[in-house]
């Protein structure tokens, strides 16, 4: 990766070659903590994207990757994990610079990314396949095969981790890849692909194409030569991907937005519930798909909960990610900052009461970047836009409920179904309630944790398919039935 003075010059990687953009269109990447220019990234054209797709198709058809033994592919994945770990500090710093998150969060993401490669390196070598008891003279079996060319489109909130959740299983399964990072966070994408090149993954298997969603992303989603598109991003763009993918009926995997409920009963361990509720919304500056952005609190402790939650929210120190004293990072872009501020205005107009925050932070040099105070809205109702729509920032609503039934009704009262949590000292009640929450990722007496071993994805308009775990590998594999006739003679269906 070339560093010219302090500006990093990023390149696309197609067919094993690092390339400048063909056209003059360049994406200037800034550090959201201070708006300094940190990188220049190519904006690939439709033609360049199509070329990368063709390269990936040729590489797939050559069998250079898919025909390797799983043992060989797993060895590459483990080497990638080693290199990620060796470069953890640098990768974390780069992630802080273009995403805006705090360093400890970035370090966690990078370590988890290495773990994800190791997990799929192990999983792909596990025994798999099935045999079936069909008529005596036939042996039926199932084998799993790579899908082909995988188009991977990722968002900016966890640039490295969201990419690796796709790249690791896609490579493990034997697919070839065309990978498009988000425009505001392309730096670790290039670093990761450099690592993949360095460990010797054959040319053409991994292709990186940076650029606009409407050009690069759209071309990937539409292409008849892409066999599968795995997308993480907003529900709105997910819908567009689904339409574009219809052309060749490519497989789709969609990890989309959320508006996740966090239900807190009066019998919960109070301080634990407050603590996880804070982490649930302010970790990642609220720019987290599974953020617990709707806190639902049982009537009896509603006022006490708000008082303690607001007290703690006010203590959270927002600041630049590289400043060790910062506890919450920047908003990723000016556009996202404006979206969040717009929602705060909408909340006020809708009649919700602002219990704290609700403004941009500008003191102590924060005016150079994009920072918003931890924000809490109370006295909200389910019909409000701030309760229904994904804000994707450090803004939470707190509602009260009177009993189990109402808690479940409020929890499920959105178009989303990504995540949800329940806090209660009564294990049976917690289990009853969590089973009724219509969401793909749920927690009891905690909130927000992820594990490479466990599936991640949403119900309803939060997506289709699952990342991580064995399900995350399934998304990148075709299932083939093989029937072997053990009694080789004519079928005799038509008289001879
Ligand atoms: P986004 O939908 O705006 O963009 C995501 C990616 O899609 C980017 O790379 C973008 O360039 C590309 N894109 C944009 N328009 C496109 C088009 N027409 N065709 C193809 N690609 C296109 O999302 P974002 O703002 O980058 O990320 C935030 C969103 O991601 C939030 O809604 C969040 O909830 C969601 N998210 C979901 C998960 C999950 O696991 N469910 C994880 C992280 C983020």
Coordinates of C-alpha atoms and ligand atoms in Angstrom, one line a residue:
X1 CA 0.0 0.0 0.0
X2 CA 1.6 3.3 -1.1
X3 CA 1.7 6.1 1.4
X4 CA 2.3 9.5 -0.3
X5 CA 3.1 11.9 2.5
X6 CA 0.2 11.1 4.7
X7 CA -2.3 10.2 1.9
X8 CA -2.7 6.5 1.1
X9 CA -3.1 5.7 -2.6
X10 CA -5.5 2.8 -2.9
X11 CA -5.7 0.5 -5.9
X12 CA -8.0 -2.1 -7.3
X13 CA -6.8 -5.7 -7.5
X14 CA -7.9 -7.6 -10.6
X15 CA -6.5 -10.8 -11.8
X16 CA -3.5 -10.5 -9.5
X17 CA -2.6 -7.0 -10.7
X18 CA -2.8 -3.8 -8.6
X19 CA -4.4 -1.1 -10.8
X20 CA -5.1 2.6 -10.7
X21 CA -8.6 3.6 -11.7
X22 CA -9.2 3.7 -15.5
X23 CA -11.1 7.0 -15.3
X24 CA -10.3 10.3 -13.5
X25 CA -13.0 9.8 -10.9
X26 CA -11.3 9.5 -7.5
X27 CA -12.9 9.0 -4.1
X28 CA -11.2 11.2 -1.5
X29 CA -11.4 9.4 1.9
X30 CA -11.4 11.4 5.0
X31 CA -10.9 10.7 8.7
X32 CA -14.3 11.4 10.3
X33 CA -12.6 12.4 13.6
X34 CA -11.0 15.5 12.0
X35 CA -11.9 15.6 8.3
X36 CA -8.3 15.2 7.2
X37 CA -7.8 13.6 3.9
X38 CA -6.3 10.1 4.5
X39 CA -6.6 8.2 1.2
X40 CA -7.5 8.4 -2.4
X41 CA -9.4 5.4 -3.8
X42 CA -10.3 4.5 -7.3
X43 CA -13.8 4.6 -8.6
X44 CA -14.0 1.7 -10.9
X45 CA -16.2 1.9 -14.0
X46 CA -18.8 -0.6 -15.1
X47 CA -16.3 -2.0 -17.6
X48 CA -13.6 -2.5 -15.0
X49 CA -16.1 -4.3 -12.7
X50 CA -17.2 -6.5 -15.6
X51 CA -13.6 -7.3 -16.3
X52 CA -13.0 -8.3 -12.6
X53 CA -16.1 -10.5 -12.8
X54 CA -14.8 -12.2 -15.9
X55 CA -11.4 -12.8 -14.3
X56 CA -13.1 -14.4 -11.3
X57 CA -15.3 -16.5 -13.6
X58 CA -12.2 -17.8 -15.6
X59 CA -10.4 -18.5 -12.3
X60 CA -13.4 -20.4 -11.0
X61 CA -13.8 -22.5 -14.2
X62 CA -10.0 -23.3 -14.2
X63 CA -10.5 -25.1 -10.9
X64 CA -7.3 -23.5 -9.6
X65 CA -9.0 -22.9 -6.2
X66 CA -12.1 -25.1 -6.1
X67 CA -10.1 -28.2 -7.0
X68 CA -7.6 -27.8 -4.2
X69 CA -8.1 -30.1 -1.3
X70 CA -9.9 -28.6 1.6
X71 CA -6.6 -29.1 3.6
X72 CA -4.7 -26.9 1.1
X73 CA -7.4 -24.1 1.2
X74 CA -7.6 -24.3 5.0
X75 CA -3.8 -23.8 5.1
X76 CA -4.1 -20.5 3.1
X77 CA -6.9 -19.4 5.4
X78 CA -4.8 -20.0 8.5
X79 CA -1.9 -18.1 6.9
X80 CA -4.2 -15.2 6.3
X81 CA -5.2 -15.3 10.0
X82 CA -1.6 -15.3 11.0
X83 CA -0.8 -12.2 8.9
X84 CA -3.9 -10.4 10.2
X85 CA -2.7 -11.0 13.8
X86 CA 0.9 -9.9 12.9
X87 CA -0.5 -6.7 11.5
X88 CA -3.2 -6.2 14.1
X89 CA -1.9 -2.8 15.3
X90 CA -1.6 -1.3 11.9
X91 CA -5.0 -2.7 10.7
X92 CA -6.7 -1.4 13.8
X93 CA -5.2 2.0 13.4
X94 CA -6.3 2.2 9.7
X95 CA -9.8 1.1 10.7
X96 CA -9.9 3.8 13.3
X97 CA -8.8 6.4 10.7
X98 CA -11.4 5.7 8.1
X99 CA -14.3 4.5 10.2
X100 CA -14.0 6.7 13.2
X101 CA -14.4 4.0 15.8
X102 CA -12.3 3.9 19.0
X103 CA -9.1 1.8 19.0
X104 CA -10.3 -0.9 21.4
X105 CA -13.3 -1.6 19.2
X106 CA -11.1 -1.8 16.1
X107 CA -8.6 -4.1 17.8
X108 CA -11.5 -6.4 18.8
X109 CA -12.8 -6.4 15.2
X110 CA -9.4 -7.3 13.7
X111 CA -8.8 -10.1 16.2
X112 CA -12.2 -11.4 15.5
X113 CA -11.6 -11.3 11.8
X114 CA -8.5 -13.5 12.3
X115 CA -10.6 -15.8 14.4
X116 CA -13.2 -16.0 11.6
X117 CA -10.6 -17.2 9.1
X118 CA -9.4 -19.8 11.5
X119 CA -13.0 -20.9 12.2
X120 CA -13.7 -21.5 8.5
X121 CA -10.3 -23.1 8.0
X122 CA -11.3 -25.7 10.6
X123 CA -14.9 -26.1 9.5
X124 CA -14.1 -26.8 5.8
X125 CA -12.0 -29.8 6.9
X126 CA -14.8 -31.2 9.1
X127 CA -16.4 -34.4 7.7
X128 CA -19.5 -33.5 5.7
X129 CA -22.0 -34.9 3.3
X130 CA -24.9 -37.3 3.8
X131 CA -26.1 -40.6 2.5
X132 CA -29.8 -41.7 2.2
X133 CA -31.6 -44.9 2.5
X134 CA -33.4 -45.1 -0.9
X135 CA -34.3 -48.3 -2.7
X136 CA -31.9 -51.1 -2.0
X137 CA -30.2 -51.0 -5.4
X138 CA -29.5 -47.2 -5.3
X139 CA -27.1 -45.4 -3.2
X140 CA -28.0 -41.7 -2.7
X141 CA -25.6 -39.1 -1.3
X142 CA -25.2 -35.4 -0.9
X143 CA -22.1 -33.4 -1.6
X144 CA -21.5 -29.7 -1.2
X145 CA -19.8 -27.7 -3.9
X146 CA -18.8 -24.0 -4.3
X147 CA -21.4 -21.8 -5.9
X148 CA -19.0 -20.1 -8.4
X149 CA -18.3 -16.4 -8.6
X150 CA -19.3 -14.7 -5.3
X151 CA -20.0 -10.9 -5.4
X152 CA -19.4 -9.4 -2.0
X153 CA -20.7 -6.0 -1.1
X154 CA -20.0 -4.6 2.4
X155 CA -20.9 -1.5 4.5
X156 CA -18.7 0.9 6.4
X157 CA -19.6 0.3 10.0
X158 CA -17.4 -2.8 10.5
X159 CA -15.3 -2.5 7.3
X160 CA -12.9 -5.4 8.0
X161 CA -15.1 -7.7 10.0
X162 CA -18.2 -7.5 7.7
X163 CA -15.8 -8.3 4.7
X164 CA -14.2 -11.2 6.5
X165 CA -17.6 -12.7 7.5
X166 CA -18.0 -13.2 3.7
X167 CA -14.5 -13.6 2.4
X168 CA -13.5 -16.4 4.8
X169 CA -16.4 -18.8 4.1
X170 CA -16.4 -17.9 0.4
X171 CA -12.8 -18.8 0.1
X172 CA -13.1 -21.9 2.3
X173 CA -15.9 -23.3 0.1
X174 CA -13.8 -22.8 -3.1
X175 CA -15.5 -19.8 -4.7
X176 CA -13.8 -17.0 -6.5
X177 CA -14.5 -13.4 -5.4
X178 CA -15.3 -9.9 -6.6
X179 CA -15.2 -7.7 -3.5
X180 CA -16.5 -4.2 -3.1
X181 CA -15.9 -2.3 0.1
X182 CA -17.9 0.8 1.1
X183 CA -16.7 4.1 -0.3
X184 CA -16.0 5.8 3.0
X185 CA -13.9 2.8 4.4
X186 CA -11.8 1.2 1.7
X187 CA -8.4 1.2 3.4
X188 CA -8.4 -2.1 5.4
X189 CA -10.0 -3.7 2.3
X190 CA -6.8 -3.1 0.3
X191 CA -4.6 -4.2 3.2
X192 CA -6.6 -7.4 3.6
X193 CA -6.3 -8.2 -0.1
X194 CA -2.5 -7.5 0.1
X195 CA -2.4 -10.1 2.8
X196 CA -4.4 -12.6 0.7
X197 CA -1.9 -12.0 -2.2
X198 CA 1.1 -12.3 0.1
X199 CA 0.1 -15.7 1.4
X200 CA -0.1 -16.9 -2.3
X201 CA -3.8 -17.3 -3.0
X202 CA -3.7 -17.8 -6.8
X203 CA -4.3 -14.9 -9.1
X204 CA -7.9 -14.3 -10.2
X205 CA -9.4 -15.9 -7.1
X206 CA -9.6 -12.7 -5.1
X207 CA -10.5 -9.5 -6.9
X208 CA -11.0 -6.1 -5.3
X209 CA -13.1 -3.4 -7.0
X210 CA -13.6 -0.1 -5.2
X211 CA -16.2 2.4 -6.3
X212 CA -19.8 3.6 -6.1
X213 CA -22.6 1.4 -5.1
X214 CA -24.6 2.6 -8.0
X215 CA -21.9 1.5 -10.5
X216 CA -19.7 -1.2 -9.0
X217 CA -22.3 -2.7 -6.6
X218 CA -25.1 -2.5 -9.2
X219 CA -22.9 -4.2 -11.9
X220 CA -22.0 -7.0 -9.5
X221 CA -25.7 -7.5 -8.5
X222 CA -26.9 -7.5 -12.1
X223 CA -24.1 -9.6 -13.8
X224 CA -25.2 -12.9 -15.3
X225 CA -21.6 -14.1 -14.6
X226 CA -21.9 -13.6 -10.8
X227 CA -23.5 -16.7 -9.2
X228 CA -24.1 -15.3 -5.8
X229 CA -24.3 -11.9 -4.2
X230 CA -23.7 -11.6 -0.5
X231 CA -24.7 -8.1 0.7
X232 CA -24.5 -6.4 4.0
X233 CA -26.0 -2.9 4.2
X234 CA -29.3 -1.0 4.4
X235 CA -32.7 -2.6 3.8
X236 CA -33.3 0.0 1.1
X237 CA -30.3 -1.1 -1.0
X238 CA -30.9 -4.7 -0.1
X239 CA -34.3 -4.4 -1.9
X240 CA -32.4 -3.0 -5.0
X241 CA -29.9 -5.9 -4.9
X242 CA -32.8 -8.4 -4.8
X243 CA -34.3 -6.8 -7.9
X244 CA -31.0 -6.6 -9.8
X245 CA -30.2 -10.2 -8.9
X246 CA -33.4 -11.4 -10.5
X247 CA -31.9 -11.2 -14.0
X248 CA -30.0 -14.5 -13.7
X249 CA -31.8 -15.6 -10.5
X250 CA -28.5 -15.5 -8.6
X251 CA -28.4 -16.6 -5.0
X252 CA -28.6 -13.8 -2.6
X253 CA -27.7 -13.4 1.0
X254 CA -28.8 -10.1 2.6
X255 CA -27.7 -8.8 6.0
X256 CA -29.8 -5.7 6.5
X257 CA -30.9 -3.1 9.0
X258 CA -32.5 -3.3 12.4
X259 CA -34.4 -1.6 15.1
X260 CA -33.8 -4.0 17.8
X261 CA -35.8 -4.2 21.1
X262 CA -34.1 -4.6 24.5
X263 CA -36.8 -5.7 27.0
X264 CA -36.0 -5.1 30.7
X265 CA -38.3 -6.5 33.4
X266 CA -38.5 -5.2 36.9
X267 CA -37.0 -8.4 38.3
X268 CA -33.8 -8.1 36.3
X269 CA -30.4 -7.4 37.9
X270 CA -30.8 -3.6 37.5
X271 CA -27.2 -2.5 37.1
X272 CA -26.5 -5.4 34.6
X273 CA -29.5 -4.4 32.6
X274 CA -28.5 -0.7 32.5
X275 CA -24.9 -1.5 31.6
X276 CA -25.8 -3.8 28.7
X277 CA -28.4 -1.4 27.5
X278 CA -25.8 1.3 27.3
X279 CA -23.4 -1.0 25.4
X280 CA -26.3 -2.1 23.2
X281 CA -26.8 1.3 21.8
X282 CA -23.6 3.3 22.2
X283 CA -21.0 0.6 21.2
X284 CA -19.8 1.5 17.7
X285 CA -21.4 5.0 18.3
X286 CA -24.8 3.3 17.6
X287 CA -23.7 2.5 14.0
X288 CA -24.3 -1.2 14.5
X289 CA -27.0 -3.2 12.7
X290 CA -28.0 -5.1 15.9
X291 CA -28.0 -2.0 18.1
X292 CA -30.5 -2.1 20.9
X293 CA -32.1 1.1 19.8
X294 CA -35.5 0.5 21.4
X295 CA -35.3 -0.1 25.2
X296 CA -38.6 -1.4 26.6
X297 CA -38.8 -1.1 30.4
X298 CA -41.4 -2.6 32.8
X299 CA -43.6 0.2 34.3
X300 CA -42.5 -0.3 37.9
X301 CA -38.9 0.6 37.2
X302 CA -39.3 2.9 34.2
X303 CA -38.5 6.2 36.0
X304 CA -35.6 4.7 38.0
X305 CA -34.2 3.1 34.8
X306 CA -34.3 6.4 32.8
X307 CA -32.6 8.3 35.7
X308 CA -29.7 5.8 35.9
X309 CA -29.4 5.3 32.2
X310 CA -29.2 9.0 31.5
X311 CA -26.8 9.5 34.3
X312 CA -24.5 6.9 32.8
X313 CA -25.0 8.0 29.2
X314 CA -23.9 11.6 30.1
X315 CA -20.6 10.2 31.4
X316 CA -19.7 8.5 28.1
X317 CA -16.8 10.5 26.6
X318 CA -17.0 10.9 22.8
X319 CA -13.8 11.6 21.0
X320 CA -11.2 10.7 18.3
X321 CA -10.6 6.9 18.1
X322 CA -6.9 7.2 18.6
X323 CA -7.3 9.2 21.8
X324 CA -7.1 6.5 24.6
X325 CA -9.5 8.4 26.8
X326 CA -12.3 8.3 24.1
X327 CA -15.1 5.9 24.9
X328 CA -17.3 6.5 21.9
X329 CA -16.0 7.3 18.4
X330 CA -17.0 9.5 15.5
X331 CA -20.0 9.3 13.2
X332 CA -18.6 7.8 9.9
X333 CA -19.5 10.6 7.5
X334 CA -21.0 14.1 7.3
X335 CA -24.0 12.5 5.5
X336 CA -24.6 10.1 8.3
X337 CA -24.2 12.9 10.9
X338 CA -26.9 14.9 9.1
X339 CA -29.2 11.9 8.9
X340 CA -28.9 11.4 12.7
X341 CA -29.4 15.1 13.4
X342 CA -32.4 15.1 11.1
X343 CA -33.9 12.2 13.1
X344 CA -33.3 14.0 16.4
X345 CA -35.4 16.9 15.0
X346 CA -38.1 14.5 13.8
X347 CA -38.2 13.0 17.3
X348 CA -38.7 16.5 18.9
X349 CA -41.4 17.4 16.3
X350 CA -43.2 14.1 17.0
X351 CA -43.5 15.1 20.6
X352 CA -40.9 12.7 22.2
X353 CA -39.0 14.1 25.2
X354 CA -35.3 14.5 24.9
X355 CA -33.8 13.2 28.2
X356 CA -30.2 13.9 27.2
X357 CA -27.9 14.6 24.3
X358 CA -29.6 15.5 21.0
X359 CA -26.8 17.7 19.6
X360 CA -23.6 17.7 17.8
X361 CA -20.4 17.9 20.0
X362 CA -18.1 20.7 19.1
X363 CA -16.1 21.5 22.2
X364 CA -12.4 20.6 22.7
X365 CA -11.6 20.3 19.0
X366 CA -14.5 17.9 18.3
X367 CA -15.9 20.5 15.8
X368 CA -13.3 19.3 13.3
X369 CA -15.0 15.9 13.2
X370 CA -18.4 14.3 13.3
X371 CA -19.5 13.7 16.9
X372 CA -22.9 13.5 18.5
X373 CA -23.7 13.3 22.2
X374 CA -25.3 10.1 23.5
X375 CA -29.0 10.8 23.0
X376 CA -32.0 9.4 24.8
X377 CA -35.7 10.0 23.9
X378 CA -38.4 9.1 26.4
X379 CA -42.2 9.4 26.3
X380 CA -42.3 7.9 22.9
X381 CA -45.0 5.9 21.2
X382 CA -44.7 3.0 18.7
X383 CA -46.1 5.0 15.8
X384 CA -43.2 7.6 15.9
X385 CA -40.6 7.5 13.1
X386 CA -37.8 7.5 15.7
X387 CA -39.2 4.3 17.0
X388 CA -39.8 2.6 13.6
X389 CA -36.9 3.7 11.4
X390 CA -33.2 2.8 11.7
X391 CA -31.3 5.9 12.8
X392 CA -27.9 4.3 12.9
X393 CA -26.4 6.5 15.5
X394 CA -26.1 7.0 19.2
X395 CA -29.9 7.6 19.7
X396 CA -32.1 5.4 21.8
X397 CA -35.8 5.5 22.7
X398 CA -37.1 4.2 26.0
X399 CA -40.7 3.0 26.3
X400 CA -42.6 1.4 29.1
X401 CA -44.7 -1.8 29.1
X402 CA -47.1 -3.2 31.7
X403 CA -46.8 -6.9 31.3
X404 CA -45.2 -9.8 29.3
X405 CA -47.8 -9.6 26.6
X406 CA -47.4 -5.9 26.0
X407 CA -43.6 -6.3 26.0
X408 CA -43.7 -8.8 23.2
X409 CA -46.2 -6.8 21.2
X410 CA -44.0 -3.7 21.3
X411 CA -40.9 -5.7 20.6
X412 CA -42.3 -7.1 17.4
X413 CA -44.0 -3.9 16.3
X414 CA -41.5 -2.9 13.5
X415 CA -40.7 -4.1 10.0
X416 CA -37.3 -5.3 11.2
X417 CA -36.3 -8.5 12.9
X418 CA -32.6 -8.6 13.4
X419 CA -31.9 -8.8 17.1
X420 CA -33.4 -8.5 20.6
X421 CA -32.7 -8.9 24.2
X422 CA -34.5 -9.7 27.5
X423 CA -33.4 -9.0 31.0
X424 CA -35.1 -10.8 33.9
X425 CA -34.2 -12.7 37.0
X426 CA -36.9 -15.3 36.1
X427 CA -35.4 -17.7 33.7
X428 CA -38.7 -19.2 32.6
X429 CA -40.2 -15.8 31.9
X430 CA -37.1 -14.7 30.0
X431 CA -37.2 -17.8 27.9
X432 CA -41.0 -17.4 27.2
X433 CA -40.5 -13.9 26.0
X434 CA -37.3 -14.4 23.9
X435 CA -39.0 -17.2 22.1
X436 CA -41.7 -14.8 21.0
X437 CA -39.3 -12.1 19.8
X438 CA -39.3 -12.3 16.0
X439 CA -35.6 -11.8 15.5
X440 CA -32.6 -13.9 14.3
X441 CA -30.1 -12.9 17.0
X442 CA -31.2 -12.8 20.6
X443 CA -29.7 -12.5 24.1
X444 CA -30.9 -13.2 27.6
X445 CA -29.3 -11.0 30.3
X446 CA -26.7 -9.6 27.9
X447 CA -26.8 -7.8 24.6
X448 CA -24.6 -7.4 21.5
X449 CA -22.1 -10.3 21.6
X450 CA -21.2 -12.2 18.5
X451 CA -19.4 -15.5 18.0
X452 CA -17.9 -16.9 14.8
X453 CA -19.5 -20.2 15.7
X454 CA -23.1 -18.9 15.8
X455 CA -25.3 -17.8 12.9
X456 CA -26.0 -14.1 12.4
X457 CA -28.9 -12.7 10.4
X458 CA -32.4 -11.4 10.5
X459 CA -36.1 -12.2 10.3
X460 CA -38.6 -10.0 8.3
X461 CA -37.0 -7.0 6.5
X462 CA -33.6 -7.5 8.3
X463 CA -32.4 -10.0 5.7
X464 CA -32.2 -13.4 4.0
X465 CA -29.7 -16.0 4.9
X466 CA -27.2 -16.2 7.7
X467 CA -23.5 -15.2 8.2
X468 CA -21.1 -17.1 10.5
X469 CA -21.3 -20.6 11.8
X470 CA -22.1 -23.6 9.6
X471 CA -25.0 -21.6 8.1
X472 CA -22.5 -18.9 6.9
X473 CA -20.7 -21.6 4.9
X474 CA -24.0 -23.0 3.5
X475 CA -24.6 -19.6 1.9
X476 CA -21.5 -20.2 -0.3
X477 CA -22.2 -23.8 -1.2
X478 CA -24.4 -25.6 -3.6
X479 CA -26.0 -28.9 -2.5
X480 CA -25.7 -31.7 -5.0
X481 CA -27.6 -35.0 -4.9
X482 CA -25.8 -38.0 -6.4
X483 CA -27.7 -41.2 -7.0
X484 CA -25.6 -44.3 -7.9
X485 CA -27.4 -47.2 -9.5
X486 CA -26.1 -50.4 -8.1
X487 CA -28.0 -52.6 -10.5
X488 CA -26.8 -51.6 -13.9
X489 CA -29.5 -52.7 -16.4
X490 CA -32.1 -50.9 -18.5
X491 CA -35.0 -49.3 -16.6
X492 CA -37.6 -51.0 -18.7
X493 CA -40.1 -48.2 -18.3
X494 CA -41.0 -48.2 -22.0
X495 CA -41.6 -51.6 -23.6
X496 CA -38.7 -52.6 -25.9
Ligands
LIG1 P1 -25.7 0.9 2.3 O1 -26.8 0.0 2.0 O2 -25.8 2.4 1.9 O3 -24.3 0.4 1.5 C1 -23.8 -0.9 1.7 C2 -22.9 -1.2 0.5 O4 -23.8 -1.3 -0.7 C3 -21.9 -0.2 0.1 O5 -20.7 -0.8 -0.3 C4 -22.5 0.6 -1.0 O6 -21.6 1.3 -1.8 C5 -23.2 -0.5 -1.7 N1 -24.4 0.0 -2.6 C6 -25.1 1.2 -2.5 N2 -26.0 1.2 -3.4 C7 -25.9 0.1 -4.1 C8 -26.6 -0.4 -5.2 N3 -27.6 0.2 -5.8 N4 -26.3 -1.7 -5.7 C9 -25.3 -2.4 -5.1 N5 -24.6 -1.9 -4.1 C10 -24.9 -0.7 -3.6 O7 -25.3 0.7 3.8 P2 -24.2 1.4 4.7 O8 -24.7 2.8 4.9 O9 -22.9 1.2 4.1 O10 -24.3 0.5 6.0 C11 -25.2 0.7 7.0 C12 -26.4 -0.3 6.9 O11 -25.8 -1.6 6.9 C13 -27.3 -0.2 8.1 O12 -28.6 -0.3 7.6 C14 -27.0 -1.4 8.9 O13 -28.0 -1.9 9.7 C15 -26.6 -2.4 7.8 N6 -25.7 -3.5 8.4 C16 -26.3 -4.7 8.6 C17 -25.6 -5.8 9.2 C18 -26.2 -7.1 9.5 O14 -25.4 -8.0 9.8 N7 -27.5 -7.3 9.3 C19 -24.2 -5.5 9.6 C20 -23.7 -4.3 9.3 C21 -24.5 -3.3 8.8

